[in-house]
CSV table of C-alpha atoms in Angstrom, one decimal:
chain,number,residue,atom,x,y,z
A,17,UNK,CA,71.1,109.7,89.1
A,18,UNK,CA,70.2,112.9,90.8
A,19,UNK,CA,73.7,113.2,92.3
A,20,UNK,CA,75.2,112.5,88.9
A,21,UNK,CA,73.1,115.2,87.2
A,22,UNK,CA,73.9,117.6,90.0
A,23,UNK,CA,77.6,117.0,89.6
A,24,UNK,CA,77.5,117.4,85.9
A,25,UNK,CA,75.6,120.6,86.0
A,26,UNK,CA,77.9,122.1,88.6
A,27,UNK,CA,81.1,121.1,86.7
A,28,UNK,CA,79.6,122.4,83.4
A,29,UNK,CA,79.0,125.8,85.0
A,30,UNK,CA,82.5,126.0,86.5
A,31,UNK,CA,83.9,124.9,83.1
A,32,UNK,CA,82.1,127.7,81.3
A,33,UNK,CA,83.2,130.3,83.8
A,34,UNK,CA,86.8,129.2,84.1
A,35,UNK,CA,87.5,128.5,80.4
A,36,UNK,CA,88.8,132.0,79.7
A,37,UNK,CA,91.1,131.8,82.8
A,38,UNK,CA,92.9,128.9,81.2
A,39,UNK,CA,94.1,131.1,78.4
A,40,UNK,CA,95.2,134.0,80.6
A,41,UNK,CA,98.0,134.6,83.0
A,42,UNK,CA,97.5,133.0,86.4
A,43,UNK,CA,95.8,134.8,89.4
A,44,UNK,CA,95.6,133.7,93.0
A,45,UNK,CA,92.6,131.5,93.8
A,46,UNK,CA,90.6,134.3,95.3
A,47,UNK,CA,91.2,136.7,92.4
A,48,UNK,CA,90.4,133.9,89.9
A,49,UNK,CA,87.1,133.3,91.7
A,50,UNK,CA,86.3,137.0,91.7
A,51,UNK,CA,87.2,137.7,88.1
A,52,UNK,CA,85.9,134.5,86.4
A,53,UNK,CA,83.4,132.6,88.5
A,54,UNK,CA,79.7,133.6,88.9
A,55,UNK,CA,79.1,134.8,92.5
A,56,UNK,CA,76.8,131.9,93.4
A,57,UNK,CA,79.7,129.4,92.7
A,58,UNK,CA,82.7,131.2,94.0
A,59,UNK,CA,82.8,129.5,97.3
A,60,UNK,CA,82.1,126.2,95.7
A,61,UNK,CA,85.0,126.7,93.4
A,62,UNK,CA,87.4,127.6,96.3
A,63,UNK,CA,86.2,124.6,98.3
A,64,UNK,CA,86.6,122.3,95.4
A,65,UNK,CA,90.1,123.4,94.5
A,66,UNK,CA,91.3,123.4,98.1
A,67,UNK,CA,89.5,120.3,99.1
A,68,UNK,CA,89.5,116.6,98.3
A,69,UNK,CA,87.9,114.7,95.4
A,70,UNK,CA,86.0,112.5,97.8
A,71,UNK,CA,84.6,115.5,99.8
A,72,UNK,CA,83.3,117.0,96.5
A,73,UNK,CA,81.7,113.8,95.3
A,74,UNK,CA,80.0,113.2,98.7
A,75,UNK,CA,78.8,116.8,98.9
A,76,UNK,CA,76.8,116.2,95.7
A,77,UNK,CA,74.8,113.4,97.3
A,78,UNK,CA,76.5,110.2,95.9
A,79,UNK,CA,75.7,107.3,98.2
A,80,UNK,CA,77.1,104.5,96.1
A,81,UNK,CA,80.6,103.5,97.3
A,82,UNK,CA,81.3,102.1,93.8
A,83,UNK,CA,80.3,105.3,92.0
A,84,UNK,CA,82.3,107.5,94.3
A,85,UNK,CA,85.4,105.3,93.8
A,86,UNK,CA,84.9,105.2,90.0
A,87,UNK,CA,84.7,109.0,89.8
A,88,UNK,CA,87.6,109.5,92.2
A,89,UNK,CA,89.7,107.0,90.1
A,90,UNK,CA,88.7,108.6,86.8
A,91,UNK,CA,89.2,112.3,87.7
A,92,UNK,CA,90.6,112.8,91.2
A,93,UNK,CA,93.5,110.4,91.0
A,94,UNK,CA,95.2,110.2,87.6
A,95,UNK,CA,98.7,111.8,87.7
A,96,UNK,CA,98.4,112.7,91.4
A,97,UNK,CA,100.7,111.7,94.2
A,98,UNK,CA,97.9,112.4,96.7
A,99,UNK,CA,95.1,110.0,97.7
A,100,UNK,CA,91.6,111.2,96.7
A,101,UNK,CA,90.7,112.1,100.3
A,102,UNK,CA,93.6,114.6,100.6
A,103,UNK,CA,93.3,118.4,100.0
A,104,UNK,CA,94.1,119.4,96.5
A,105,UNK,CA,92.7,116.4,94.7
A,106,UNK,CA,89.5,118.4,94.1
A,107,UNK,CA,91.5,120.6,91.8
A,108,UNK,CA,92.7,117.5,89.9
A,109,UNK,CA,89.1,116.4,89.5
A,110,UNK,CA,88.2,119.9,88.2
A,111,UNK,CA,91.1,119.8,85.7
A,112,UNK,CA,89.9,116.4,84.4
A,113,UNK,CA,86.5,117.9,83.8
A,114,UNK,CA,87.6,121.0,81.9
A,115,UNK,CA,87.7,119.8,78.3
A,116,UNK,CA,85.8,122.3,76.1
A,117,UNK,CA,86.1,120.6,72.8
A,118,UNK,CA,82.7,120.1,71.0
A,119,UNK,CA,81.0,117.0,72.2
A,120,UNK,CA,83.4,116.4,75.1
A,121,UNK,CA,81.0,117.2,77.9
A,122,UNK,CA,84.0,118.1,79.9
A,123,UNK,CA,85.6,114.7,79.8
A,124,UNK,CA,89.0,113.8,78.4
A,125,UNK,CA,89.1,112.8,74.8
A,126,UNK,CA,91.5,110.5,72.9
A,127,UNK,CA,93.4,111.8,69.9
A,128,UNK,CA,92.7,109.9,66.7
A,129,UNK,CA,96.0,108.3,65.6
A,130,UNK,CA,97.7,108.7,69.0
A,131,UNK,CA,99.4,111.6,70.8
A,132,UNK,CA,102.1,111.9,68.2
A,133,UNK,CA,99.5,113.4,65.8
A,134,UNK,CA,99.4,116.5,68.2
A,135,UNK,CA,103.2,117.0,67.8
A,136,UNK,CA,102.9,116.5,64.0
A,137,UNK,CA,100.1,119.1,63.7
A,138,UNK,CA,102.2,121.6,65.7
A,139,UNK,CA,105.2,120.9,63.6
A,140,UNK,CA,103.3,121.3,60.4
A,141,UNK,CA,101.9,124.7,61.6
A,142,UNK,CA,105.4,125.9,62.6
A,143,UNK,CA,106.9,125.0,59.2
A,144,UNK,CA,104.0,126.5,57.3
A,145,UNK,CA,104.5,129.8,59.2
A,146,UNK,CA,108.2,129.9,58.2
A,147,UNK,CA,109.6,128.4,61.4
A,148,UNK,CA,112.6,126.0,61.7
A,149,UNK,CA,112.6,122.9,63.8
A,150,UNK,CA,115.8,121.4,65.1
A,151,UNK,CA,115.6,117.9,66.5
A,152,UNK,CA,118.1,115.4,68.1
A,153,UNK,CA,120.1,118.3,69.5
A,154,UNK,CA,120.2,118.7,73.3
A,155,UNK,CA,120.0,122.1,74.9
A,156,UNK,CA,122.7,122.4,77.6
A,157,UNK,CA,121.7,125.9,78.9
A,158,UNK,CA,119.7,129.0,78.4
A,159,UNK,CA,122.3,131.7,77.9
A,160,UNK,CA,122.0,135.2,79.3
A,161,UNK,CA,123.3,138.7,79.1
A,162,UNK,CA,122.9,140.4,82.4
A,163,UNK,CA,119.5,139.3,83.7
A,164,UNK,CA,118.0,138.7,80.2
A,165,UNK,CA,117.9,135.7,77.9
A,166,UNK,CA,120.1,136.0,74.8
A,167,UNK,CA,119.7,132.4,73.5
A,168,UNK,CA,120.4,128.8,74.1
A,169,UNK,CA,123.6,126.7,74.1
A,170,UNK,CA,123.6,123.1,72.7
A,171,UNK,CA,125.4,120.2,74.2
A,172,UNK,CA,127.5,119.8,71.0
A,173,UNK,CA,128.9,123.3,71.5
A,174,UNK,CA,126.7,125.3,69.1
A,175,UNK,CA,124.4,128.2,70.1
A,176,UNK,CA,121.2,129.8,68.9
A,177,UNK,CA,120.5,133.5,69.6
A,178,UNK,CA,117.1,134.5,70.9
A,179,UNK,CA,115.3,137.4,72.5
A,180,UNK,CA,112.7,135.1,74.0
A,181,UNK,CA,112.8,131.4,75.0
A,182,UNK,CA,109.7,129.4,75.8
A,183,UNK,CA,110.7,126.3,77.7
A,184,UNK,CA,108.4,123.2,77.5
A,185,UNK,CA,110.2,121.2,80.2
A,186,UNK,CA,109.5,120.3,83.7
A,187,UNK,CA,110.5,122.8,86.4
A,188,UNK,CA,113.3,120.7,87.8
A,189,UNK,CA,114.9,120.6,84.4
A,190,UNK,CA,114.2,124.3,83.7
A,191,UNK,CA,116.0,125.2,86.9
A,192,UNK,CA,119.0,123.3,85.8
A,193,UNK,CA,119.2,125.1,82.5
A,194,UNK,CA,119.1,128.7,83.7
A,195,UNK,CA,119.9,130.8,86.8
A,196,UNK,CA,116.5,130.7,88.5
A,197,UNK,CA,117.0,130.8,92.3
A,198,UNK,CA,113.4,131.6,93.1
A,199,UNK,CA,112.2,128.6,91.1
A,200,UNK,CA,114.9,126.4,92.6
A,201,UNK,CA,113.7,127.3,96.1
A,202,UNK,CA,110.3,125.9,95.3
A,203,UNK,CA,111.4,122.5,93.9
A,204,UNK,CA,111.7,120.6,97.2
A,205,UNK,CA,107.9,120.8,97.7
A,206,UNK,CA,107.3,119.4,94.2
A,207,UNK,CA,109.8,116.7,94.7
A,208,UNK,CA,107.7,115.5,97.6
A,209,UNK,CA,105.0,114.7,95.2
A,210,UNK,CA,106.7,112.4,92.6
A,211,UNK,CA,105.2,110.4,89.8
A,212,UNK,CA,103.2,107.4,90.8
A,213,UNK,CA,101.9,106.3,87.4
A,214,UNK,CA,102.5,103.0,85.5
A,215,UNK,CA,101.5,102.9,81.9
A,216,UNK,CA,101.2,99.7,79.8
A,217,UNK,CA,100.7,100.1,76.1
A,218,UNK,CA,99.4,97.0,74.4
A,219,UNK,CA,99.1,95.8,70.8
A,220,UNK,CA,96.3,93.2,70.7
A,221,UNK,CA,95.1,90.6,68.3
A,222,UNK,CA,91.5,91.5,69.0
A,223,UNK,CA,89.8,94.2,71.1
A,224,UNK,CA,89.4,93.2,74.8
A,225,UNK,CA,86.1,91.6,75.5
A,226,UNK,CA,84.8,92.4,79.0
A,227,UNK,CA,81.6,90.4,78.5
A,228,UNK,CA,79.4,93.5,78.4
A,229,UNK,CA,78.4,95.8,75.6
A,230,UNK,CA,80.6,99.0,75.7
A,231,UNK,CA,79.3,102.4,74.5
A,232,UNK,CA,82.0,102.5,71.8
A,233,UNK,CA,85.6,103.4,71.2
A,234,UNK,CA,87.1,105.6,73.9
A,235,UNK,CA,85.4,103.7,76.7
A,236,UNK,CA,87.3,103.6,79.9
A,237,UNK,CA,86.9,100.3,81.9
A,238,UNK,CA,87.8,100.5,85.6
A,239,UNK,CA,89.1,97.5,87.4
A,240,UNK,CA,88.9,98.3,91.1
A,241,UNK,CA,89.1,96.1,94.2
A,242,UNK,CA,87.3,96.5,97.5
A,243,UNK,CA,89.0,96.5,100.9
A,244,UNK,CA,86.7,95.5,103.8
A,245,UNK,CA,83.7,95.8,101.4
A,246,UNK,CA,84.6,99.3,100.3
A,247,UNK,CA,86.0,100.3,96.9
A,248,UNK,CA,86.9,103.8,98.3
A,249,UNK,CA,88.9,102.0,101.1
A,250,UNK,CA,90.6,100.1,98.3
A,251,UNK,CA,91.8,103.3,96.7
A,252,UNK,CA,93.1,104.7,100.0
A,253,UNK,CA,94.9,101.4,100.8
A,254,UNK,CA,96.5,101.5,97.4
A,255,UNK,CA,98.1,104.9,98.1
A,256,UNK,CA,99.3,103.8,101.5
A,257,UNK,CA,101.0,100.8,100.0
A,258,UNK,CA,102.5,102.7,97.1
A,259,UNK,CA,103.9,105.4,99.4
A,260,UNK,CA,105.6,102.6,101.4
A,261,UNK,CA,107.3,101.3,98.3
A,262,UNK,CA,105.1,98.3,97.8
A,263,UNK,CA,102.9,97.4,94.9
A,264,UNK,CA,99.3,97.7,96.1
A,265,UNK,CA,97.3,94.5,96.4
A,266,UNK,CA,94.1,96.3,95.5
A,267,UNK,CA,95.6,97.9,92.4
A,268,UNK,CA,93.4,100.5,90.6
A,269,UNK,CA,93.5,99.9,86.8
A,270,UNK,CA,92.0,101.8,83.9
A,271,UNK,CA,91.8,100.2,80.5
A,272,UNK,CA,91.2,102.5,77.5
A,273,UNK,CA,89.4,100.7,74.8
A,274,UNK,CA,90.2,102.2,71.4
A,275,UNK,CA,88.7,101.7,68.0
A,276,UNK,CA,91.7,99.7,66.8
A,277,UNK,CA,93.8,97.1,68.4
A,278,UNK,CA,96.1,99.4,70.4
A,279,UNK,CA,95.0,99.6,74.1
A,280,UNK,CA,96.3,101.7,76.9
A,281,UNK,CA,96.4,100.4,80.5
A,282,UNK,CA,96.8,103.1,83.1
A,283,UNK,CA,97.7,102.2,86.7
A,284,UNK,CA,97.6,104.7,89.5
A,285,UNK,CA,99.1,104.6,92.1
A,286,UNK,CA,102.3,102.6,92.0
A,287,UNK,CA,105.5,103.3,94.0
A,288,UNK,CA,107.8,105.9,92.5
A,289,UNK,CA,110.7,103.8,94.0
A,290,UNK,CA,109.6,100.3,94.4
A,291,UNK,CA,111.1,97.9,97.0
A,292,UNK,CA,113.6,95.8,95.2
A,293,UNK,CA,113.9,98.3,92.3
A,294,UNK,CA,111.9,98.8,89.1
A,295,UNK,CA,114.6,97.2,87.0
A,296,UNK,CA,114.2,93.9,88.8
A,297,UNK,CA,110.4,94.1,89.3
A,298,UNK,CA,109.1,95.8,86.1
A,299,UNK,CA,108.3,92.5,84.4
A,300,UNK,CA,106.6,91.1,87.5
A,301,UNK,CA,104.4,94.2,87.8
A,302,UNK,CA,103.6,94.0,84.1
A,303,UNK,CA,102.5,90.4,84.5
A,304,UNK,CA,100.4,91.2,87.5
A,305,UNK,CA,98.6,94.0,85.6
A,306,UNK,CA,98.1,91.9,82.6
A,307,UNK,CA,96.7,89.1,84.7
A,308,UNK,CA,94.1,91.5,86.2
A,309,UNK,CA,93.1,92.7,82.8
A,310,UNK,CA,92.9,89.1,81.4
A,311,UNK,CA,90.8,88.0,84.3
A,312,UNK,CA,88.2,90.7,83.4
A,313,UNK,CA,88.6,90.2,79.7
A,314,UNK,CA,89.1,86.5,79.1
A,315,UNK,CA,90.9,85.6,75.8
A,316,UNK,CA,93.1,88.6,75.8
A,317,UNK,CA,95.9,88.1,73.3
A,318,UNK,CA,98.8,90.5,73.4
A,319,UNK,CA,101.0,90.8,70.3
A,320,UNK,CA,103.4,93.4,71.8
A,321,UNK,CA,103.7,95.6,74.8
A,322,UNK,CA,105.5,98.5,76.3
A,323,UNK,CA,105.7,99.0,80.1
A,324,UNK,CA,106.5,102.4,81.5
A,325,UNK,CA,107.2,102.6,85.2
A,326,UNK,CA,107.9,106.0,86.8
A,327,UNK,CA,111.7,105.7,86.1
A,328,UNK,CA,111.0,104.8,82.5
A,329,UNK,CA,108.7,107.9,82.1
A,330,UNK,CA,111.6,110.0,83.4
A,331,UNK,CA,114.3,108.5,81.2
A,332,UNK,CA,112.2,108.1,78.0
A,333,UNK,CA,110.4,111.5,78.1
A,334,UNK,CA,112.8,113.6,80.2
A,335,UNK,CA,110.2,114.2,83.0
A,336,UNK,CA,111.8,114.5,86.4
A,337,UNK,CA,110.6,111.7,88.8
A,338,UNK,CA,108.3,110.5,86.1
A,339,UNK,CA,105.4,112.8,87.1
A,340,UNK,CA,103.2,112.9,84.0
A,341,UNK,CA,101.9,116.4,85.0
A,342,UNK,CA,105.4,117.8,85.9
A,343,UNK,CA,103.8,119.5,88.9
A,344,UNK,CA,101.0,117.8,90.8
A,345,UNK,CA,97.6,119.1,90.0
A,346,UNK,CA,97.0,119.6,93.7
A,347,UNK,CA,99.0,122.8,93.1
A,348,UNK,CA,96.8,125.5,91.4
A,349,UNK,CA,97.1,128.8,89.6
A,350,UNK,CA,99.9,131.1,90.8
A,351,UNK,CA,101.5,128.3,93.0
A,352,UNK,CA,102.5,126.5,89.8
A,353,UNK,CA,105.5,127.4,87.7
A,354,UNK,CA,105.2,131.1,86.8
A,355,UNK,CA,104.8,131.8,83.0
A,356,UNK,CA,107.2,134.8,83.3
A,357,UNK,CA,110.2,133.5,85.1
A,358,UNK,CA,112.6,135.7,87.1
A,359,UNK,CA,114.9,135.8,84.0
A,360,UNK,CA,113.6,138.3,81.5
A,361,UNK,CA,112.8,136.8,78.2
A,362,UNK,CA,112.4,133.2,79.6
A,363,UNK,CA,108.9,131.8,79.7
A,364,UNK,CA,107.5,128.5,81.0
A,365,UNK,CA,105.1,126.9,78.7
A,366,UNK,CA,104.7,123.3,79.8
A,367,UNK,CA,102.5,121.2,82.1
A,368,UNK,CA,104.0,122.5,85.3
A,369,UNK,CA,102.7,126.0,84.6
A,370,UNK,CA,99.2,127.4,84.9
A,371,UNK,CA,96.5,126.2,84.2
A,372,UNK,CA,97.4,122.6,85.0
A,373,UNK,CA,99.2,119.5,84.0
A,374,UNK,CA,97.9,117.5,81.1
A,375,UNK,CA,98.0,117.6,77.3
A,376,UNK,CA,96.2,121.0,77.2
A,377,UNK,CA,98.5,123.4,75.3
A,378,UNK,CA,97.1,126.3,77.3
A,379,UNK,CA,100.4,127.0,79.1
A,380,UNK,CA,102.2,127.4,75.8
A,381,UNK,CA,99.4,129.6,74.4
A,382,UNK,CA,99.7,131.9,77.4
A,383,UNK,CA,103.5,132.0,77.1
A,384,UNK,CA,103.3,132.8,73.4
A,385,UNK,CA,100.8,135.6,74.1
A,386,UNK,CA,103.2,137.1,76.7
A,387,UNK,CA,106.1,137.0,74.1
A,388,UNK,CA,103.9,138.7,71.5
A,389,UNK,CA,102.8,141.3,74.1
A,390,UNK,CA,106.5,142.1,74.8
A,391,UNK,CA,107.3,142.5,71.2
A,392,UNK,CA,104.3,144.7,70.3
């Protein structure tokens, strides 16, 4: 309990200090600490961002292997291609503790009605402001005049003139749309950290019953397995297996229990390229995940399901390698995709840019602010 309180207090202080930095252009880590973080916590911030999730949790006095594994799986691992004992996963843990919405206490929150309601709200705001939205029309290239953006070209042959373009795509796709040699030179490092997430969306006949009273809708239930008596060892073994192209035996699973009958099952890590191929093994992996959930929640009745392996995330959502954060969150601040690209008038406003990958909106906010500043 003391370790939990200590961790919460520390993360709350960092969250308050760093909040403004998430709506401002990126600085290097040292300058971020100097400008935004109170002096007493600057070294703590630097150590956390550069270090591992496990080191951070242990430094706060947690002695329970189960609790360390649970916090690492909740905040240090999601979306990351790195195991929670590797440097950089401390930044992923910090990112997952940065929510500043009222009542969030730093934790992630679920959107009422599903993530599509975010897109719908943004669309309504654009239309109300006089904007025009074009859908189902692929962009083939960002067009230029000299070293400056002058619009976009569509795959069907049409064009749209523009003095500024904000791109909400992953960096690999962005580099394929515009002449960005500096960005292209950085892509190989990011390709070495591919997506390792499997998502299973379920429509149930009844909410899952885990045999214990849950706090309420939005509860996350962890299904973790120990290796040699250690749940932390189970997490590390899972990453070793996934990197070798094999489905981990000790598969970490999170079940998001909603107010309705739609339930999300999040599995991390899985192989980006699985031995035998995802096309052949997707159904078997889905059955293995469902069996684990059903063993913990007997009587589970699935009406419909949608399984998304890394290749499915890539093809369905246009995210290179299926990395849900575009760029791994082990990469921080100015080492992410620059908001102002090397092409004047082209801005990056997606998850690969500062401050981090997730459904945050901050990168787009920063990019929009830069466009407004240029036009002032």
